[in-house]
Coordinates of C-alpha atoms in Angstrom, one line a residue:
X1 CA 77.2 -4.8 46.9
X2 CA 74.3 -3.7 49.7
X3 CA 75.5 -1.2 51.9
X4 CA 75.2 -4.6 54.7
X5 CA 77.7 -6.2 52.6
X6 CA 80.5 -3.6 52.7
X7 CA 83.6 -4.3 54.2
X8 CA 85.6 -1.1 54.6
X9 CA 89.6 -0.7 54.5
X10 CA 90.7 3.1 54.7
X11 CA 94.2 2.9 53.0
X12 CA 96.8 5.9 54.3
X13 CA 95.9 7.0 57.9
X14 CA 97.5 10.7 57.8
X15 CA 95.7 14.0 58.5
X16 CA 93.0 12.8 56.4
X17 CA 92.8 9.0 56.6
X18 CA 92.8 8.5 60.5
X19 CA 90.2 10.7 61.1
X20 CA 87.9 9.3 58.8
X21 CA 88.8 5.4 59.9
X22 CA 87.5 6.0 63.3
X23 CA 84.2 7.8 62.4
X24 CA 83.6 4.8 60.5
X25 CA 85.6 2.2 63.6
X26 CA 82.5 4.1 65.5
X27 CA 79.9 2.0 63.5
X28 CA 81.7 -1.2 61.4
X29 CA 84.6 -3.1 61.1
X30 CA 87.2 -1.2 59.5
X31 CA 90.7 -2.1 58.1
X32 CA 93.1 1.2 58.8
X33 CA 96.1 0.5 56.6
X34 CA 99.1 2.4 56.6
X35 CA 102.8 1.3 55.0
X36 CA 104.4 3.3 57.9
X37 CA 105.7 0.9 60.8
X38 CA 105.7 3.6 63.5
X39 CA 102.6 5.4 62.6
X40 CA 100.6 1.6 63.0
X41 CA 102.8 1.1 66.2
X42 CA 101.6 4.3 68.0
X43 CA 98.2 4.3 66.4
X44 CA 97.5 0.4 67.8
X45 CA 99.4 2.2 71.5
X46 CA 96.4 5.1 71.0
X47 CA 98.8 7.9 69.9
X48 CA 98.1 10.0 67.1
X49 CA 100.9 12.2 66.6
X50 CA 99.2 14.9 63.9
X51 CA 96.7 15.7 67.0
X52 CA 93.8 15.2 64.7
X53 CA 92.4 12.2 66.8
X54 CA 92.4 11.9 70.7
X55 CA 93.2 8.8 72.6
X56 CA 89.6 8.8 73.4
X57 CA 88.5 9.1 70.1
X58 CA 90.7 6.2 68.9
X59 CA 89.4 4.1 71.9
X60 CA 85.8 4.9 70.9
X61 CA 86.4 3.5 67.2
X62 CA 85.9 -0.3 68.6
X63 CA 85.5 -1.8 65.3
X64 CA 89.0 -0.4 63.7
X65 CA 91.7 -2.6 63.5
X66 CA 95.4 -1.2 61.8
X67 CA 97.9 -2.9 60.2
X68 CA 100.8 -2.6 58.1
X69 CA 100.3 -6.1 56.3
X70 CA 99.2 -5.3 52.5
X71 CA 97.3 -8.9 52.4
X72 CA 94.9 -8.4 55.4
X73 CA 93.6 -5.8 52.5
X74 CA 92.1 -8.9 51.0
X75 CA 89.3 -9.2 53.8
X76 CA 87.8 -5.6 52.2
X77 CA 85.7 -5.1 48.8
X78 CA 85.3 -1.1 49.5
X79 CA 88.8 1.0 49.5
X80 CA 88.8 4.5 50.2
X81 CA 92.3 5.8 49.5
X82 CA 93.3 8.9 51.4
X83 CA 97.3 9.2 50.3
X84 CA 99.0 12.5 50.0
X85 CA 99.2 14.1 46.4
X86 CA 102.0 16.5 46.7
X87 CA 103.9 18.5 43.9
X88 CA 107.7 18.0 43.1
X89 CA 110.4 20.4 43.0
X90 CA 109.4 21.8 39.3
X91 CA 105.9 22.4 41.1
X92 CA 104.1 19.3 38.9
X93 CA 101.8 17.1 40.7
X94 CA 103.1 14.0 42.4
X95 CA 100.9 11.4 41.9
X96 CA 103.4 8.4 42.6
X97 CA 102.3 7.6 46.4
X98 CA 98.6 7.5 44.6
X99 CA 99.8 4.8 42.1
X100 CA 101.7 2.9 44.9
X101 CA 98.7 2.8 46.7
X102 CA 96.9 1.7 43.7
X103 CA 99.5 -0.9 42.9
X104 CA 98.7 -2.1 46.6
X105 CA 94.9 -2.6 46.1
X106 CA 95.3 -4.1 42.7
X107 CA 97.0 -7.3 44.2
X108 CA 94.2 -7.8 46.4
X109 CA 91.4 -6.6 43.8
X110 CA 88.8 -8.7 43.3
X111 CA 85.4 -9.0 41.1
X112 CA 82.4 -6.4 42.2
X113 CA 85.0 -4.5 44.7
X114 CA 84.9 -0.3 44.9
X115 CA 88.1 1.7 45.2
X116 CA 87.1 5.3 46.3
X117 CA 89.5 7.9 46.2
X118 CA 89.9 11.2 48.7
X119 CA 93.0 12.5 47.7
X120 CA 93.1 15.8 45.8
X121 CA 93.6 15.4 42.3
X122 CA 93.3 17.2 38.8
X123 CA 90.1 16.3 36.8
X124 CA 90.0 13.1 35.0
X125 CA 93.4 11.5 37.1
X126 CA 91.0 9.0 39.0
X127 CA 89.9 7.3 35.3
X128 CA 93.0 8.1 33.6
X129 CA 95.9 7.4 36.2
X130 CA 94.7 5.4 39.4
X131 CA 92.1 2.8 37.3
X132 CA 94.7 1.6 34.4
X133 CA 96.9 1.0 37.5
X134 CA 94.2 -1.2 38.9
X135 CA 93.3 -3.1 35.9
X136 CA 96.9 -3.5 35.3
X137 CA 97.8 -5.3 38.4
X138 CA 94.8 -6.9 38.8
X139 CA 94.0 -7.8 35.4
X140 CA 90.2 -7.1 36.0
X141 CA 88.3 -4.7 33.5
X142 CA 87.0 -1.1 35.1
X143 CA 83.3 -0.7 35.2
X144 CA 82.8 -4.9 34.2
X145 CA 84.9 -6.3 37.2
X146 CA 85.3 -3.0 39.4
X147 CA 84.3 0.1 40.3
X148 CA 85.7 3.5 41.4
X149 CA 84.4 6.6 43.2
X150 CA 85.7 9.8 44.3
X151 CA 84.9 11.5 47.4
X152 CA 87.3 14.6 47.9
X153 CA 88.7 15.1 51.5
X154 CA 87.6 18.2 52.8
X155 CA 89.9 18.1 56.6
X156 CA 91.1 20.9 57.9
X157 CA 93.9 20.1 60.4
X158 CA 93.9 21.6 63.9
X159 CA 90.4 22.8 63.5
X160 CA 88.2 21.0 66.7
X161 CA 84.8 22.6 65.0
X162 CA 84.8 21.4 61.2
X163 CA 85.3 17.6 61.5
X164 CA 84.8 14.8 58.9
X165 CA 81.5 14.1 60.0
X166 CA 80.6 17.7 60.3
X167 CA 81.7 19.1 56.8
X168 CA 79.3 18.3 53.9
X169 CA 80.8 15.7 51.8
X170 CA 81.3 15.7 48.1
X171 CA 80.5 12.2 46.3
X172 CA 80.6 10.3 43.1
X173 CA 81.1 6.9 41.3
X174 CA 82.0 5.3 38.2
X175 CA 78.4 4.6 37.3
X176 CA 74.8 5.6 39.0
X177 CA 74.6 2.4 40.9
X178 CA 77.8 2.6 42.1
X179 CA 77.5 6.6 43.1
X180 CA 74.2 5.8 45.2
X181 CA 76.1 3.3 47.2
X182 CA 79.5 5.8 47.9
X183 CA 77.0 8.3 49.0
X184 CA 75.1 5.5 51.2
X185 CA 78.7 4.6 53.1
X186 CA 79.6 8.3 53.4
X187 CA 76.0 8.9 54.8
X188 CA 76.6 6.4 57.3
X189 CA 78.8 9.0 59.2
X190 CA 78.5 12.2 58.1
X191 CA 75.9 14.0 59.7
X192 CA 76.2 17.3 57.4
X193 CA 74.7 15.8 54.4
X194 CA 76.0 14.6 51.2
X195 CA 76.2 16.4 47.7
X196 CA 76.2 13.2 44.8
X197 CA 78.2 15.1 42.4
X198 CA 77.2 14.3 38.2
X199 CA 80.7 12.4 37.6
X200 CA 83.7 11.5 39.2
X201 CA 85.7 14.1 36.8
X202 CA 82.7 17.0 38.7
X203 CA 84.0 15.8 42.1
X204 CA 87.8 16.1 41.2
X205 CA 87.0 19.6 39.9
X206 CA 85.4 20.8 42.7
X207 CA 87.9 20.0 45.1
X208 CA 90.7 21.5 42.9
X209 CA 88.8 24.9 42.9
X210 CA 87.6 24.8 46.5
X211 CA 91.2 25.6 47.3
X212 CA 92.2 27.5 43.9
X213 CA 89.5 30.4 44.9
X214 CA 91.0 30.8 48.3
X215 CA 94.2 30.8 47.0
X216 CA 93.5 33.8 44.4
X217 CA 91.7 35.9 47.1
X218 CA 94.7 35.6 49.3
X219 CA 96.9 36.3 47.0
X220 CA 94.6 40.1 45.7
X221 CA 95.0 40.7 49.6
X222 CA 98.7 40.3 49.6
X223 CA 99.2 42.3 46.4
X224 CA 96.7 44.9 48.3
X225 CA 99.2 44.6 51.5
X226 CA 102.4 45.5 49.3
X227 CA 100.4 48.6 47.8
X228 CA 99.4 49.7 51.1
X229 CA 102.7 49.1 52.7
X230 CA 104.2 51.3 50.0
X231 CA 101.4 53.9 50.8
X232 CA 102.2 53.9 54.7
X233 CA 98.5 52.4 55.5
X234 CA 97.8 49.7 58.0
X235 CA 96.4 46.6 56.0
X236 CA 94.6 45.6 58.7
X237 CA 92.9 48.8 59.7
X238 CA 91.8 48.8 55.5
X239 CA 90.3 45.5 55.8
X240 CA 88.7 46.1 59.0
X241 CA 87.0 48.9 57.1
X242 CA 86.0 47.4 54.1
X243 CA 84.5 44.2 56.3
X244 CA 81.9 46.4 57.5
X245 CA 80.2 45.9 54.2
X246 CA 77.9 42.5 54.5
X247 CA 79.4 40.7 51.2
X248 CA 83.3 41.7 51.7
X249 CA 84.9 38.5 51.7
X250 CA 87.3 38.3 55.2
X251 CA 90.7 37.3 53.9
X252 CA 93.9 38.2 55.4
X253 CA 97.5 38.7 53.8
X254 CA 99.8 36.3 54.7
X255 CA 102.1 33.3 53.8
X256 CA 100.6 30.4 51.7
X257 CA 101.5 26.7 52.5
X258 CA 100.0 23.4 53.8
X259 CA 98.6 20.6 52.1
X260 CA 95.9 22.2 50.3
X261 CA 95.7 26.0 49.1
X262 CA 99.9 26.1 48.0
X263 CA 99.5 22.8 46.5
X264 CA 96.1 21.9 44.6
X265 CA 95.8 25.1 42.3
X266 CA 99.4 23.7 40.4
X267 CA 97.0 20.5 39.9
X268 CA 94.4 22.4 38.1
X269 CA 97.1 24.2 36.2
X270 CA 98.8 21.2 35.1
X271 CA 95.8 19.6 33.7
X272 CA 94.8 23.1 31.9
X273 CA 98.2 23.3 30.5
X274 CA 98.1 19.8 29.3
X275 CA 95.2 20.6 26.9
X276 CA 96.6 23.9 25.8
X277 CA 95.4 26.1 28.0
X278 CA 97.6 28.8 29.9
X279 CA 96.1 30.1 33.1
X280 CA 96.7 33.3 33.8
X281 CA 95.3 34.5 37.2
X282 CA 95.6 31.2 38.7
X283 CA 99.7 31.5 38.2
X284 CA 100.1 34.9 38.8
X285 CA 98.3 34.1 42.2
X286 CA 100.8 31.5 42.8
X287 CA 103.9 33.7 41.8
X288 CA 103.0 36.4 44.4
X289 CA 102.1 34.3 47.3
X290 CA 105.1 32.3 46.6
X291 CA 107.2 35.3 46.7
X292 CA 105.9 36.5 50.2
X293 CA 108.5 35.0 52.3
X294 CA 110.9 37.0 50.6
X295 CA 108.7 40.2 50.8
X296 CA 109.1 39.7 54.8
X297 CA 112.7 39.4 54.8
X298 CA 113.2 42.3 52.8
X299 CA 111.4 44.6 54.9
X300 CA 112.7 42.9 58.1
X301 CA 116.2 44.2 56.4
X302 CA 115.4 47.3 55.3
X303 CA 113.7 48.0 58.8
X304 CA 117.0 46.6 60.8
X305 CA 119.5 48.7 58.3
X306 CA 117.2 51.9 59.0
X307 CA 117.9 51.1 62.8
X308 CA 121.4 50.6 62.2
X309 CA 121.4 46.9 63.6
X310 CA 124.0 45.0 61.6
X311 CA 122.3 42.3 59.6
X312 CA 125.2 40.2 58.7
X313 CA 125.8 37.7 61.5
X314 CA 122.7 39.2 63.5
X315 CA 120.4 36.5 65.5
X316 CA 117.1 36.4 64.4
X317 CA 114.3 34.5 66.1
X318 CA 111.1 32.9 63.8
X319 CA 108.3 32.0 66.1
X320 CA 106.6 29.1 64.4
X321 CA 107.3 26.9 61.7
X322 CA 104.2 25.1 61.4
X323 CA 102.1 26.0 57.9
X324 CA 99.0 27.0 60.4
X325 CA 98.6 28.0 64.0
X326 CA 97.8 24.9 66.9
X327 CA 98.8 22.0 64.8
X328 CA 102.1 20.3 64.1
X329 CA 101.8 19.8 60.3
X330 CA 104.4 20.9 58.6
X331 CA 103.9 19.7 54.5
X332 CA 104.6 23.0 52.5
X333 CA 105.4 25.0 55.2
X334 CA 106.1 28.5 53.6
X335 CA 108.1 29.3 56.7
X336 CA 110.9 27.9 55.4
X337 CA 111.2 30.4 52.8
X338 CA 111.9 33.0 55.4
X339 CA 114.4 31.3 57.1
X340 CA 116.3 30.1 54.0
X341 CA 116.2 33.8 52.7
X342 CA 117.3 35.3 55.9
X343 CA 120.4 32.7 55.4
X344 CA 121.2 34.1 52.0
X345 CA 122.0 37.4 54.3
X346 CA 124.3 35.5 56.5
X347 CA 122.0 35.9 59.8
X348 CA 121.8 33.1 62.2
X349 CA 118.1 32.1 62.8
X350 CA 116.5 30.3 65.6
X351 CA 113.5 28.6 65.1
X352 CA 111.5 28.0 68.2
X353 CA 108.0 26.0 67.8
X354 CA 106.1 24.0 70.5
X355 CA 104.0 21.9 68.0
X356 CA 106.6 20.8 65.5
X357 CA 108.4 17.0 66.2
X358 CA 112.1 18.4 66.1
X359 CA 112.7 14.9 64.2
X360 CA 110.3 15.7 61.2
X361 CA 111.5 19.6 61.0
X362 CA 115.3 18.2 60.5
X363 CA 114.2 15.4 58.1
X364 CA 111.6 17.5 55.9
X365 CA 113.8 21.0 55.9
X366 CA 117.2 20.5 57.8
X367 CA 116.1 22.7 60.5
X368 CA 116.6 21.8 63.9
X369 CA 114.2 24.0 65.9
X370 CA 115.4 25.6 69.4
X371 CA 113.8 24.1 73.0
X372 CA 113.6 27.6 74.0
X373 CA 114.3 31.0 73.1
X374 CA 116.9 33.1 75.0
X375 CA 115.8 36.4 76.6
X376 CA 117.7 39.6 75.2
X377 CA 119.1 37.5 72.5
X378 CA 117.8 38.7 69.3
X379 CA 118.3 41.6 66.8
X380 CA 114.8 40.9 65.0
X381 CA 111.6 38.6 66.1
X382 CA 109.4 37.3 63.2
X383 CA 106.5 36.1 64.5
X384 CA 105.2 33.8 61.9
X385 CA 102.7 31.6 63.0
X386 CA 99.6 32.1 65.9
X387 CA 100.2 29.5 68.0
X388 CA 98.3 29.9 71.1
X389 CA 101.3 30.1 73.1
X390 CA 102.6 32.9 71.3
X391 CA 99.3 34.9 72.1
X392 CA 99.2 34.0 75.5
X393 CA 102.7 35.5 76.0
X394 CA 101.9 38.9 75.2
X395 CA 103.9 41.9 73.6
X396 CA 106.0 42.4 77.0
X397 CA 107.5 38.6 77.2
X398 CA 108.0 38.2 73.5
X399 CA 109.8 41.8 73.4
X400 CA 111.9 40.6 76.2
X401 CA 113.6 37.9 73.8
X402 CA 114.9 40.9 71.5
X403 CA 118.0 43.0 73.0
X404 CA 117.2 46.5 73.8
X405 CA 117.4 47.5 69.8
X406 CA 115.4 45.3 67.5
X407 CA 112.6 45.0 65.2
X408 CA 109.3 43.0 65.9
X409 CA 107.5 41.7 62.7
X410 CA 103.9 40.4 63.4
X411 CA 102.9 38.6 60.2
X412 CA 99.4 37.1 61.9
X413 CA 98.0 40.1 63.5
X414 CA 98.7 38.8 67.0
X415 CA 99.6 41.7 68.3
X416 CA 98.2 45.5 68.1
X417 CA 99.3 47.9 65.7
X418 CA 101.2 50.0 68.0
X419 CA 103.2 47.0 69.3
X420 CA 104.8 45.7 66.7
X421 CA 107.3 47.4 64.3
X422 CA 106.0 45.4 60.9
X423 CA 103.1 44.1 60.0
X424 CA 102.0 43.0 56.3

């Protein structure tokens, strides 16, 4: 297959797939496929509820067509799979979305076709899990009748500076020739350039360690915050002082959620354990980061108790529910840990987040966000996400939401040290 012969389909139009399809759709014919009827309807109307792509950008993708009809995938000969790869309740990889997408493609797979995966997986998953599904459903043979590639996504939700085209792309293919074609396909839209990995497994491993490295570093800073809090030292002051050294890494403490940092390490540890190695540092970091919600609530409750604020039956406002600021992404948000832990103390919790879809919050977590907080109503306020709306409010407006005696916990260093009662 030559580059000019490529007929492209992007399977999965979420935070990763849609921006990719839009970039390709500015230059070539692309079929954007998703099983979600509502998603396809909204995209056809020029609306992206993830807010990753504007209506103007959708309009610029003149060669992009949307469909939920699997039969239309038959027109493509190169498929890019961008479906979610979450973890289950036991923190094990859930590859079922990837397997279903592979089955869908397998039904229309033809000789000479290429299937490129972008979803985060453990090293070996493409060839050990996805390819057998493609073979079974299509009846074709891998690397004889069809081929595969892997090019890990590097989307950062809510980031308007680092976009698909401006982030360097790792590419790979199941044969040298396919690897070159996969790289050439992405070079059409990636202005930051590409890096052709030595193999699919190398590309898979590179992706999964990117976020594992960040997770471990954040875990270290979280542990330091626990130590400094016991010593009565402000963590932010320490980090700012240490940050004057040129090679000090600027990580900050906090809750670690989202679709990448809080999930990807479990893919690597799963694979490591399957080959008989028990990861020590990675799992220790995960345990520490997953415990931070409980630590936040314990600090809040202790401080309320010291101030003789009745905890049981109190009203606490949690400002923010998304896993990061200025985006509507609720995937694996650890703010829910705070909400649930407060519930264990019989605290009445109001969650306020102007970015979230209330129906999605209810569906995913059973949380019904309030439309607006009531001034003077709260015994405790947890500033959990640094949305620009909260930053612009300032300390006076945030404090006005509390009762005359209340505790304000600033998780994201939105306020000056003297303006909050607690910080990580």
